[in-house]
Tab-separated table of C-alpha atoms and ligand atoms in Angstrom:
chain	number	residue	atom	x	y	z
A	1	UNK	CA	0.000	0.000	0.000
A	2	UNK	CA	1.019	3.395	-0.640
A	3	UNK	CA	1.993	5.540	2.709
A	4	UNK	CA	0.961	9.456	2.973
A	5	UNK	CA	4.842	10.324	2.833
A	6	UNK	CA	5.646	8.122	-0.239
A	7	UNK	CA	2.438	10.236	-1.760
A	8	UNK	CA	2.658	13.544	-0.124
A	9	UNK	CA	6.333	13.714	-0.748
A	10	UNK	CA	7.905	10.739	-2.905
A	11	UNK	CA	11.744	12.304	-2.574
A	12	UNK	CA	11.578	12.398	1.472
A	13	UNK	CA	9.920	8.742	1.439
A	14	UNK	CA	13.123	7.243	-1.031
A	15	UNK	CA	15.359	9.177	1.399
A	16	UNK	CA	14.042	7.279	4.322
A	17	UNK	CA	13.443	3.913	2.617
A	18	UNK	CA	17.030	4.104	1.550
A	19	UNK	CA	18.267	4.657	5.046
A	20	UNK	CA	16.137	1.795	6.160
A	21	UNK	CA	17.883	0.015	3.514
A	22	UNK	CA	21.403	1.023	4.616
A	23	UNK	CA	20.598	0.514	8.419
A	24	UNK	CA	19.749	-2.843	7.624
A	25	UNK	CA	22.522	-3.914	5.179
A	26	UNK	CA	25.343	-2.550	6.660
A	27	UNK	CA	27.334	-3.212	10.132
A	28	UNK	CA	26.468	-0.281	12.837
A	29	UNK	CA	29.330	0.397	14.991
A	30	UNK	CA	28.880	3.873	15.900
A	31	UNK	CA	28.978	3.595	19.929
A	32	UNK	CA	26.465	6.741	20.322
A	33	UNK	CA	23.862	5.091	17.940
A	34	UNK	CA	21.311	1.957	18.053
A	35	UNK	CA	18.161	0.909	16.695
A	36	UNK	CA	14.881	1.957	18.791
A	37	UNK	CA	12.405	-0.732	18.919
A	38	UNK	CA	9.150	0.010	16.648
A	39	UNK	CA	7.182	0.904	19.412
A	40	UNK	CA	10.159	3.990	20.145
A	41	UNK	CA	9.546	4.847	16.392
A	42	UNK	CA	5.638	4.922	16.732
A	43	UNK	CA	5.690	6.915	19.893
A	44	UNK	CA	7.680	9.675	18.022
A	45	UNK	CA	5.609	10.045	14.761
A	46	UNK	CA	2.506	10.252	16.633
A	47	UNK	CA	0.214	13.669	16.755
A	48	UNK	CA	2.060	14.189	20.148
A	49	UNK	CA	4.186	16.063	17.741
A	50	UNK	CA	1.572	18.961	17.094
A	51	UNK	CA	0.819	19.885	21.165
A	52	UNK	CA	2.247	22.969	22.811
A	53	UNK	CA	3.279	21.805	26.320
A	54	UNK	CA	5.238	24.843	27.667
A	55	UNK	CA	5.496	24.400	31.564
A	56	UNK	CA	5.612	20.851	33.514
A	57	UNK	CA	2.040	18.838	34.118
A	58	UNK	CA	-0.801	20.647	35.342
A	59	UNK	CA	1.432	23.826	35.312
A	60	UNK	CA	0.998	24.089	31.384
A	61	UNK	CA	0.910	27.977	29.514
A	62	UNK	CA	-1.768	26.482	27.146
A	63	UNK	CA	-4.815	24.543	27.229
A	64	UNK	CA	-5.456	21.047	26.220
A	65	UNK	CA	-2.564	19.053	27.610
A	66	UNK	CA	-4.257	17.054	30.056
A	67	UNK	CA	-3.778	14.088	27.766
A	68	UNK	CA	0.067	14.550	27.121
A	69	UNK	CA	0.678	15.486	30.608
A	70	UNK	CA	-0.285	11.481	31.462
A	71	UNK	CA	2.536	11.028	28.979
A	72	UNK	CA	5.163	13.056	30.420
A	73	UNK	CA	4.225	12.039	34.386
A	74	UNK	CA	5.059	8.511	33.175
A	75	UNK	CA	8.136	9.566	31.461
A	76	UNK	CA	8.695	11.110	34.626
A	77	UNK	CA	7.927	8.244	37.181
A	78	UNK	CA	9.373	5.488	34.769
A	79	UNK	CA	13.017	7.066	34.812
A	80	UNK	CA	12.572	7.568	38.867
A	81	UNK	CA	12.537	4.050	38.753
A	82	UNK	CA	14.622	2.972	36.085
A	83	UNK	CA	17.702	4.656	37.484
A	84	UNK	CA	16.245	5.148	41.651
A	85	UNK	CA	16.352	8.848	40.703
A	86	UNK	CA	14.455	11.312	43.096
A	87	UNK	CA	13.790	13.483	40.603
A	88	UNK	CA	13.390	13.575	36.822
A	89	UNK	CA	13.228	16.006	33.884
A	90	UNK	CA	12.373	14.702	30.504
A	91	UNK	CA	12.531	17.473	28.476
A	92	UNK	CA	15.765	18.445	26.989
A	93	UNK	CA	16.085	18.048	23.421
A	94	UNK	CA	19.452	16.500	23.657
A	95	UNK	CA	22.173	15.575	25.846
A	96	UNK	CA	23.850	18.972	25.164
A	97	UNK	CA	20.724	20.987	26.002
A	98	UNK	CA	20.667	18.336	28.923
A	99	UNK	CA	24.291	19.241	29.853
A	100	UNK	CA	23.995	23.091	29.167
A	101	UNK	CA	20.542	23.261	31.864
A	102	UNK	CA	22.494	21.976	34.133
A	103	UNK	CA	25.303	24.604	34.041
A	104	UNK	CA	22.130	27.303	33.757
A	105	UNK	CA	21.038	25.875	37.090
A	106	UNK	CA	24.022	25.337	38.895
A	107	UNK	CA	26.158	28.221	37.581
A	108	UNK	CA	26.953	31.661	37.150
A	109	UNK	CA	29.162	32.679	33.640
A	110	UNK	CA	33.099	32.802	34.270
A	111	UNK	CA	32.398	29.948	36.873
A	112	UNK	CA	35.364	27.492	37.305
A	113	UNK	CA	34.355	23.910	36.153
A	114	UNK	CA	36.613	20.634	36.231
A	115	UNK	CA	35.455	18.576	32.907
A	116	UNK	CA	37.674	16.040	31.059
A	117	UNK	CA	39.385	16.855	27.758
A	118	UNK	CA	37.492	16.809	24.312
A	119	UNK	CA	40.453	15.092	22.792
A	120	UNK	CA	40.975	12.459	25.511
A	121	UNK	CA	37.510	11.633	25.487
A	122	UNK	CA	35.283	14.192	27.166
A	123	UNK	CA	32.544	15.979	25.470
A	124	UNK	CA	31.992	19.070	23.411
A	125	UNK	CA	29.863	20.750	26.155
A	126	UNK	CA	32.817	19.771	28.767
A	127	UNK	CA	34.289	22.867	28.071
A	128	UNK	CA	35.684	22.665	24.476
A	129	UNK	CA	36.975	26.641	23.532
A	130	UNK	CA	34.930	26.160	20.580
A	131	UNK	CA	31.043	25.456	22.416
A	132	UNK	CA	29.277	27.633	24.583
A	133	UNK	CA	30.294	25.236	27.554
A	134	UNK	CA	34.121	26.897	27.045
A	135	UNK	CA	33.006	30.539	26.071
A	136	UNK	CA	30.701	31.125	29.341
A	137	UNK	CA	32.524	29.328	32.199
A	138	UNK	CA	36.436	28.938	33.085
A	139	UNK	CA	36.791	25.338	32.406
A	140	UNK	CA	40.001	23.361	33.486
A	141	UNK	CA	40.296	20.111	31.939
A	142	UNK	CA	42.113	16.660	33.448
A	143	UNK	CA	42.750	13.732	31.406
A	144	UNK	CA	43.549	10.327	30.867
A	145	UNK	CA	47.077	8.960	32.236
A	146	UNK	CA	49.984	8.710	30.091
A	147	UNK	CA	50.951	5.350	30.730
A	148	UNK	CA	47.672	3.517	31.867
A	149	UNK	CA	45.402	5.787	29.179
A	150	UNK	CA	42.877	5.705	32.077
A	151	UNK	CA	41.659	8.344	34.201
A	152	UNK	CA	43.970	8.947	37.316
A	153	UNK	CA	41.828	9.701	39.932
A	154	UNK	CA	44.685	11.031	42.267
A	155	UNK	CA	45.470	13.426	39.656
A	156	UNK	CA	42.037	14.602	39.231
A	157	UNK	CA	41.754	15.322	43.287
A	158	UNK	CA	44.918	17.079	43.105
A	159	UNK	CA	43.850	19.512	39.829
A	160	UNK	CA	40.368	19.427	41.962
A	161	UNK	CA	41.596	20.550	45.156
A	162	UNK	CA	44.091	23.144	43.601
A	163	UNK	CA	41.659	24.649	41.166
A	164	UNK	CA	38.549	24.378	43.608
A	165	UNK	CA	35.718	23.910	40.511
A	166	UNK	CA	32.030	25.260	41.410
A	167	UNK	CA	30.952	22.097	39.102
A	168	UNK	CA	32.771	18.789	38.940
A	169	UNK	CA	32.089	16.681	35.802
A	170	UNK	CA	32.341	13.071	35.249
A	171	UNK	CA	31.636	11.497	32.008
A	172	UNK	CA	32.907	10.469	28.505
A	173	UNK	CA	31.969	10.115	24.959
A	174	UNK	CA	35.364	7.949	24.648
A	175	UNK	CA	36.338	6.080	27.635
A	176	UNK	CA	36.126	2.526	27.557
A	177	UNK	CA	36.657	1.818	31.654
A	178	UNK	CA	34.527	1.627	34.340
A	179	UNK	CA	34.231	4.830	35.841
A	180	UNK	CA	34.748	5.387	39.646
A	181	UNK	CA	31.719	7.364	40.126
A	182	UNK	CA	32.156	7.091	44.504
A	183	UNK	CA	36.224	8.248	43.850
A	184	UNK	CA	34.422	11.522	42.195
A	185	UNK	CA	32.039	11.813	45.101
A	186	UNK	CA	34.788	12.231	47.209
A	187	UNK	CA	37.267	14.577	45.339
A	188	UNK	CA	33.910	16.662	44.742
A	189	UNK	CA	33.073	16.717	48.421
A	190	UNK	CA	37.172	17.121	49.192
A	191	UNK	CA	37.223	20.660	47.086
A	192	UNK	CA	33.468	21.552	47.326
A	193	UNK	CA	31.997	21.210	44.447
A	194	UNK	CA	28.381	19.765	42.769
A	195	UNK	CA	29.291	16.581	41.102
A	196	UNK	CA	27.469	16.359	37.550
A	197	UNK	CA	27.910	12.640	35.422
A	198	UNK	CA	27.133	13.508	32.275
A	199	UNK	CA	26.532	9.185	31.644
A	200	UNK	CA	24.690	9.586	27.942
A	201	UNK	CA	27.051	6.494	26.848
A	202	UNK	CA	26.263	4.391	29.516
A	203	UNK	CA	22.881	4.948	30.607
A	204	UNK	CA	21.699	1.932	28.855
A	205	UNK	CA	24.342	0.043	30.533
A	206	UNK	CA	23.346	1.172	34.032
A	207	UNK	CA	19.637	0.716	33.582
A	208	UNK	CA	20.237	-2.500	32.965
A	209	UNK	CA	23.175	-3.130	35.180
A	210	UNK	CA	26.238	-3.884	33.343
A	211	UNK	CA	27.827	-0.525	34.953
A	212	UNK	CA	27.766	0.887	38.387
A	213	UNK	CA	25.237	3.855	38.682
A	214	UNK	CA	26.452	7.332	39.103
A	215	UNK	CA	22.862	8.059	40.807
A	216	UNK	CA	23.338	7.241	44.349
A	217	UNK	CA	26.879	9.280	43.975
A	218	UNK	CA	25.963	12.416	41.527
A	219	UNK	CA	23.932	15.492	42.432
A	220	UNK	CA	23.128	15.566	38.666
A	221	UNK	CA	22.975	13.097	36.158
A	222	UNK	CA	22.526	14.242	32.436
A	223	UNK	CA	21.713	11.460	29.653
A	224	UNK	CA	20.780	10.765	26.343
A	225	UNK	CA	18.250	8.225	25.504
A	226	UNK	CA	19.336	6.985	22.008
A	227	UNK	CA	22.947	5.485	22.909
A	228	UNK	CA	23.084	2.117	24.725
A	229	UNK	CA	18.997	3.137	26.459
A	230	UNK	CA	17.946	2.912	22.776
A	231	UNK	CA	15.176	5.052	22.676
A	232	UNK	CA	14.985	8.124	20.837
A	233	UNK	CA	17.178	10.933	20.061
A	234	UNK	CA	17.396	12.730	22.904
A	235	UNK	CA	18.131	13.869	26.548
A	236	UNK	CA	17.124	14.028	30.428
A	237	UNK	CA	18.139	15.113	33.316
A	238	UNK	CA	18.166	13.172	36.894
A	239	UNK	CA	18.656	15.173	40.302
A	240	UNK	CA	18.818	15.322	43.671
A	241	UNK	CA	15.014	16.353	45.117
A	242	UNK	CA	17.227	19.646	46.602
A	243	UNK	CA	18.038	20.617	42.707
A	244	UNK	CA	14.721	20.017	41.699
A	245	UNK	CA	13.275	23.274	40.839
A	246	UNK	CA	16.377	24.809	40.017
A	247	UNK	CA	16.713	22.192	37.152
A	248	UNK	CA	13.287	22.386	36.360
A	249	UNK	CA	13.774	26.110	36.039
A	250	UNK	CA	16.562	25.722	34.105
A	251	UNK	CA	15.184	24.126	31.344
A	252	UNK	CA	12.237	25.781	31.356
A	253	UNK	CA	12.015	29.022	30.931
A	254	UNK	CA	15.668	29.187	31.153
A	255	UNK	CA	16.625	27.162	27.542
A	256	UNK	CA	13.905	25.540	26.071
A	257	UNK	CA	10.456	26.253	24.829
A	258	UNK	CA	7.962	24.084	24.179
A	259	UNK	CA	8.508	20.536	25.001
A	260	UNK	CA	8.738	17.477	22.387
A	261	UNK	CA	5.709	15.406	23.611
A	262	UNK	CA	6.246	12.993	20.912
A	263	UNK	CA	10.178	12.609	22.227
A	264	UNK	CA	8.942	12.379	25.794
A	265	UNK	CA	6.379	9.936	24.912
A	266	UNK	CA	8.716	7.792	23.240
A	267	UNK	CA	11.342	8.607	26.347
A	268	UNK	CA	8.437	6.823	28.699
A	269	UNK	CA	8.303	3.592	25.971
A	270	UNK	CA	12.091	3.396	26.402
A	271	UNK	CA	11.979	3.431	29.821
A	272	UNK	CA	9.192	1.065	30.237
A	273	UNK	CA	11.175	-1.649	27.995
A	274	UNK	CA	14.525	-0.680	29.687
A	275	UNK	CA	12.879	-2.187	33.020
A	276	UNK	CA	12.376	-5.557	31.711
A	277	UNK	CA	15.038	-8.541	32.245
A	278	UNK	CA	15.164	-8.847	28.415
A	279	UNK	CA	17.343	-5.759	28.418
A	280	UNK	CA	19.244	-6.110	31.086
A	281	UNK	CA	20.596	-9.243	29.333
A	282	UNK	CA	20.850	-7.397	26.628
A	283	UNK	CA	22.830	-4.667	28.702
A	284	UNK	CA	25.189	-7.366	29.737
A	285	UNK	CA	25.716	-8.711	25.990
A	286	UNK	CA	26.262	-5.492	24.729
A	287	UNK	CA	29.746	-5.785	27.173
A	288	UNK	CA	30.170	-9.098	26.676
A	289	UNK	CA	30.160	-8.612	22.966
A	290	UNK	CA	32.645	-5.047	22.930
A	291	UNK	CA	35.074	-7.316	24.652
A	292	UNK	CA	34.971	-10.012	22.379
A	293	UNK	CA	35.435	-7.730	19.323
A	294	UNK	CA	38.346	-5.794	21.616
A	295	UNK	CA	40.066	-9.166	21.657
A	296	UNK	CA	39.482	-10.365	18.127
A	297	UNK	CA	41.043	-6.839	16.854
A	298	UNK	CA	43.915	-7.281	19.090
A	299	UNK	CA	44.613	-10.283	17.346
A	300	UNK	CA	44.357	-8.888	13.815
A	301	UNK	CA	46.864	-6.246	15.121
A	302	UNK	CA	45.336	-3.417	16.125
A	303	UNK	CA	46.205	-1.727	20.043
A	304	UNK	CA	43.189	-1.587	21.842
A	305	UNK	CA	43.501	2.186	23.883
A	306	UNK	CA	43.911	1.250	27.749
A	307	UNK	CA	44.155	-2.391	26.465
A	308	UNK	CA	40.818	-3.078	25.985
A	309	UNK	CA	36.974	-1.972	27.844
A	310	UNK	CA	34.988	-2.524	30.570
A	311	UNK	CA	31.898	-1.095	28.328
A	312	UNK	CA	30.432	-0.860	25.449
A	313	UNK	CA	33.035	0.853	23.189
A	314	UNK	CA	36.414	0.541	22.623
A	315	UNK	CA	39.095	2.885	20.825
A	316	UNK	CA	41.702	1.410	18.268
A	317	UNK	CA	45.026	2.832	17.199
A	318	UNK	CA	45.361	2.464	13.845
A	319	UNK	CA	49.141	3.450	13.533
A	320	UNK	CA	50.269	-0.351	13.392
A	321	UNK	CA	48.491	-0.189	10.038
A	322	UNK	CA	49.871	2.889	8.837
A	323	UNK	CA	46.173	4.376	7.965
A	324	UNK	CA	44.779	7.298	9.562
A	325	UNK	CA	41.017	7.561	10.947
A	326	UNK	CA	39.571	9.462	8.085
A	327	UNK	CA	41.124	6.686	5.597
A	328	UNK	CA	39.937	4.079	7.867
A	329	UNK	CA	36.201	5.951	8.711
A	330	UNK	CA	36.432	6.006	4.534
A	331	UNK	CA	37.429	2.268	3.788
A	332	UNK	CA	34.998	0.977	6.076
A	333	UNK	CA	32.371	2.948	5.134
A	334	UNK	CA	32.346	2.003	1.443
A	335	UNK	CA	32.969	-1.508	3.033
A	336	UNK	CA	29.496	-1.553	4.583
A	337	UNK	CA	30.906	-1.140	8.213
A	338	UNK	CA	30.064	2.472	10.098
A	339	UNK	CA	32.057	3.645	12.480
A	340	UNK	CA	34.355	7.252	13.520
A	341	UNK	CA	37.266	8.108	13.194
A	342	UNK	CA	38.470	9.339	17.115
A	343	UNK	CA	41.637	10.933	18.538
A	344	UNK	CA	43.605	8.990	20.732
A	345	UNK	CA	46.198	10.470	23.282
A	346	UNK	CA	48.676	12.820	21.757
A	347	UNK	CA	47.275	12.374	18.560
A	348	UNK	CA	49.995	13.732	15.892
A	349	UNK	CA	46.790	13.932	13.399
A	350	UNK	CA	44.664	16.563	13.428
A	351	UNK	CA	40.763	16.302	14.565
A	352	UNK	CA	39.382	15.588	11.246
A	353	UNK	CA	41.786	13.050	10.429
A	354	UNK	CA	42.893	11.193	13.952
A	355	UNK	CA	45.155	8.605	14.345
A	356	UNK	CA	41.868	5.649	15.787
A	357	UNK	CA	38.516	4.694	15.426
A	358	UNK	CA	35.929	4.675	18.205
A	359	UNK	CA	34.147	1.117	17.629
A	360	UNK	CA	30.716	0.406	19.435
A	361	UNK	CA	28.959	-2.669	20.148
A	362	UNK	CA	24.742	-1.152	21.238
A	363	UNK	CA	23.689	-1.561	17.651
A	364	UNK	CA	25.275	-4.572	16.916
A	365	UNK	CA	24.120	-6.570	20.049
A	366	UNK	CA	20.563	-5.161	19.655
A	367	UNK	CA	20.209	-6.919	16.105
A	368	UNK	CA	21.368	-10.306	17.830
A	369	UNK	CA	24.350	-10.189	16.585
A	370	UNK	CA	27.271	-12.385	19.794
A	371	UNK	CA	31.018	-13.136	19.934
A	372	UNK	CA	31.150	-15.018	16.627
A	373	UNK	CA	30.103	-12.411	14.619
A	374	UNK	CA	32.208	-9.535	16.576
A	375	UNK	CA	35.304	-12.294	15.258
A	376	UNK	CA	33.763	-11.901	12.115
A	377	UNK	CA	33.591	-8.311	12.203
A	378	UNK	CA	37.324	-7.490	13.887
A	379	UNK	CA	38.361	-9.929	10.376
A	380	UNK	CA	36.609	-7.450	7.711
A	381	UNK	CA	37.977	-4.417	9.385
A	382	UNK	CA	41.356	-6.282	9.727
A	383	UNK	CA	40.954	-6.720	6.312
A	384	UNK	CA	39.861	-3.480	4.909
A	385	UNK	CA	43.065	-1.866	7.229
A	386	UNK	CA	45.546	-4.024	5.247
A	387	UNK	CA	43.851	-3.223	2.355
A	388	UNK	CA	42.950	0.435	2.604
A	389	UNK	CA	42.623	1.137	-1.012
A	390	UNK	CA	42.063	-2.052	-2.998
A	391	UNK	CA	38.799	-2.014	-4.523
A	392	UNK	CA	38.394	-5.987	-4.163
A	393	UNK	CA	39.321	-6.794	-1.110
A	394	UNK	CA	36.627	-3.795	0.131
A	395	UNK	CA	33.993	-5.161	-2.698
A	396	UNK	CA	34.498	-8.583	-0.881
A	397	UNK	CA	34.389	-7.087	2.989
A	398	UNK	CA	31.289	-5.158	1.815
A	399	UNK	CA	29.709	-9.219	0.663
A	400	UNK	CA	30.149	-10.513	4.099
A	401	UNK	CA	28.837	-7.070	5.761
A	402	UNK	CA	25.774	-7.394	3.581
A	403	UNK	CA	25.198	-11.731	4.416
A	404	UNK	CA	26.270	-11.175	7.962
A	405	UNK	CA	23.190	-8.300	7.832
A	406	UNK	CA	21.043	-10.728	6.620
A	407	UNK	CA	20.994	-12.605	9.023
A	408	UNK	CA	20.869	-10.134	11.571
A	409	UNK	CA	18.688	-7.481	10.011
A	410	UNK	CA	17.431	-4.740	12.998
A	411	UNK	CA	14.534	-3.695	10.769
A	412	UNK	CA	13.544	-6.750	8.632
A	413	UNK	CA	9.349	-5.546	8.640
A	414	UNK	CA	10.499	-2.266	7.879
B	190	DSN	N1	28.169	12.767	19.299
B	190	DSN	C1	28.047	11.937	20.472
B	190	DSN	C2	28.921	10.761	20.408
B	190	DSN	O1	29.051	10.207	19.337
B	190	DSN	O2	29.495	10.342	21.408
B	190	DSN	C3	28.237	12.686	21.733
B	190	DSN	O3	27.400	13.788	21.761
């Protein structure tokens, strides 16, 4: 049957029918993406999409949301109890506008903060000179150590108590350890400061309890909701009941306007399936699986940063191969295997072009995919690296992507 969109407008329906297509033929490994279950999907292109919502239930500016209200209390309740937050807000856009509420509640501008380096795997909004998280408040960064490429927690409580930071964050985009979330509830309490876990990578992996939770530790935990919680693009915001209104605030009328209802709706369906026992197998797969494909691309060569994860991602130095990230991102690409390109410590490339790749397992483990198949998969990319430019030996790797898809397709009714 012909669908409105194919009718309505027949070049946005090919443009989503060929990412369909590509999401289902090609190997995900992108450790900030998955695949949302269909009921994520119908949540978020229903008519939730055409309410105004501006305010929190029963305090709305407009009339007519006592129906989507129902939809953002249960958003509301169901993280509570997902993560055994006191409080919840469910209506930032994104992790960054999740992250940048938090500062608006917790900070003044020119405010020192203690956030860990963009290029040793922090975040943009951790105080990067080039995002409003570096412009408004006096960030100082700490990093990974040299030798162990993990976070040195005795050097972050001596920067901390030195620098004394209003706002202590811990949290990566690129860090494939457990993080010590009690050792940053006690430098933060040594020098002072709020502790904020910005935990958007792992928040999948604590719902369903592959990695310790940052909640009973954290005044404020920011997330995102399409990583490893696979629901659907984008963010919320947990807090201490004391922080409450100040966070509320903070998002609205301090950032945001009118809420996504649709988004939070589909936020509550995430939630809802993130409390079953289903995905906290799945949570523990998803690890189980990033350190078989760790292993299998140490033995095709590659050095696994920090020698190897405790999560869901892992970052490879590509300089045994000789390729840089952008060739590799490239390769594998046209091989039918996604993935970035990363930095890794001292990088001697430049951002766009990097010296690793940042490898995830979320998507991968939610289409079924186990430890054969990351063997599998560490042997194509260990192929395409030797092979960088040979149009065969990529033709061939981009075969096995497509049968290995087949049988592991995320969206085979779609
Ligand atoms: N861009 C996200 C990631 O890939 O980790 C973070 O915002």
């Amino acid at each position: 049957m012909t669908s409105a969109l194919e009718i309505a407008d027949p070049e946005i329906a090919d443009v989503i029918r060929r990412e369909v297509e590509r999401q289902n033929t090609t190997i995900q490994l992108i450790a900030s993406e998955n695949f949302t279950s269909l009921a994520v999907i119908e949540a978020q292109g229903s008519v939730l999409t055409n309410k105004y919502a501006e305010g929190y239930p029963s305090k709305r500016y407009y009339g007519g949301n006592s129906v989507v209200d129902e939809a953002e209390e249960l958003a509301r309740r169901r993280a509570c109890d997902l993560f055994g937050a006191d409080h919840a807000n469910v209506q930032p856009h994104s992790g960054a506008n999740a992250n940048m509420a938090t500062y608006l509640a917790i900070l003044d501008p020119g405010d020192k903060v203690m956030g860990m380096r963009l290029d040793q795997g922090g975040h943009l909004t951790h105080g990067s000179p080039v995002n409003f998280s570096g412009r408004l408040y006096d960030f100082v960064a700490y990093g990974v150590d040299a030798g162990t490429e993990m976070l040195d927690y005795e050097e972050i409580r001596a920067t901390a108590l030195r620098e004394k930071p209003r706002l202590l964050i811990a949290g990566a985009t690129a860090y494939s350890r457990v993080i010590d979330f009690e050792a940053f509830r006690s430098i933060a309490d040594e020098c002072g400061a709020i502790l904020m876990v910005g935990a958007a990578h792992i928040a999948g992996l604590i719902a369903g309890g592959a990695h310790p939770s940052p909640v009973p530790f954290a005044d404020v935990v920011t997330l995102t909701t399409h990583k490893t919680l696979r629901g659907p693009r984008a963010g919320a915001i947990l807090c201490r009941e004391e922080l409450a209104a100040a966070i509320d605030k903070a998002v609205f009328p301090g950032l945001q306007g009118g809420p996504l209802m649709h988004a939070i709706a589909a936020k509550a369906v995430a939630f809802r399936e993130a409390q079953s026992e289903a995905f906290g197998r799945y949570a523990s797969d998803i690890v189980t699986n990033a350190r078989a494909l760790a292993a299998a691309l140490t033995a095709e060569g590659f050095r696994g940063v920090s020698g190897g994860t405790d999560n869901h991602l892992m970052l490879v130095d590509l300089r045994p191969f000789g390729v840089t990230g952008k060739v590799a991102q490239e390769a594998l690409d046209a091989a039918g295997v996604t993935c970035n390109k990363n930095a890794i410590l001292n990088d001697p490339e430049k951002p766009f072009v990097t010296s690793g790749l940042r490898l995830g397992t979320a998507a991968v483990t939610t289409a079924g995919m186990g430890a054969d198949e990351m063997v599998e998969i560490a042997a194509m990319i260990g192929t395409v690296m030797r092979n960088p430019e040979d149009q065969a030996a990529c033709s061939d790797v981009r075969e096995r992507a497509i049968r290995l898809c087949s049988k592991f397709t995320p969206y085979p009714d779609l």
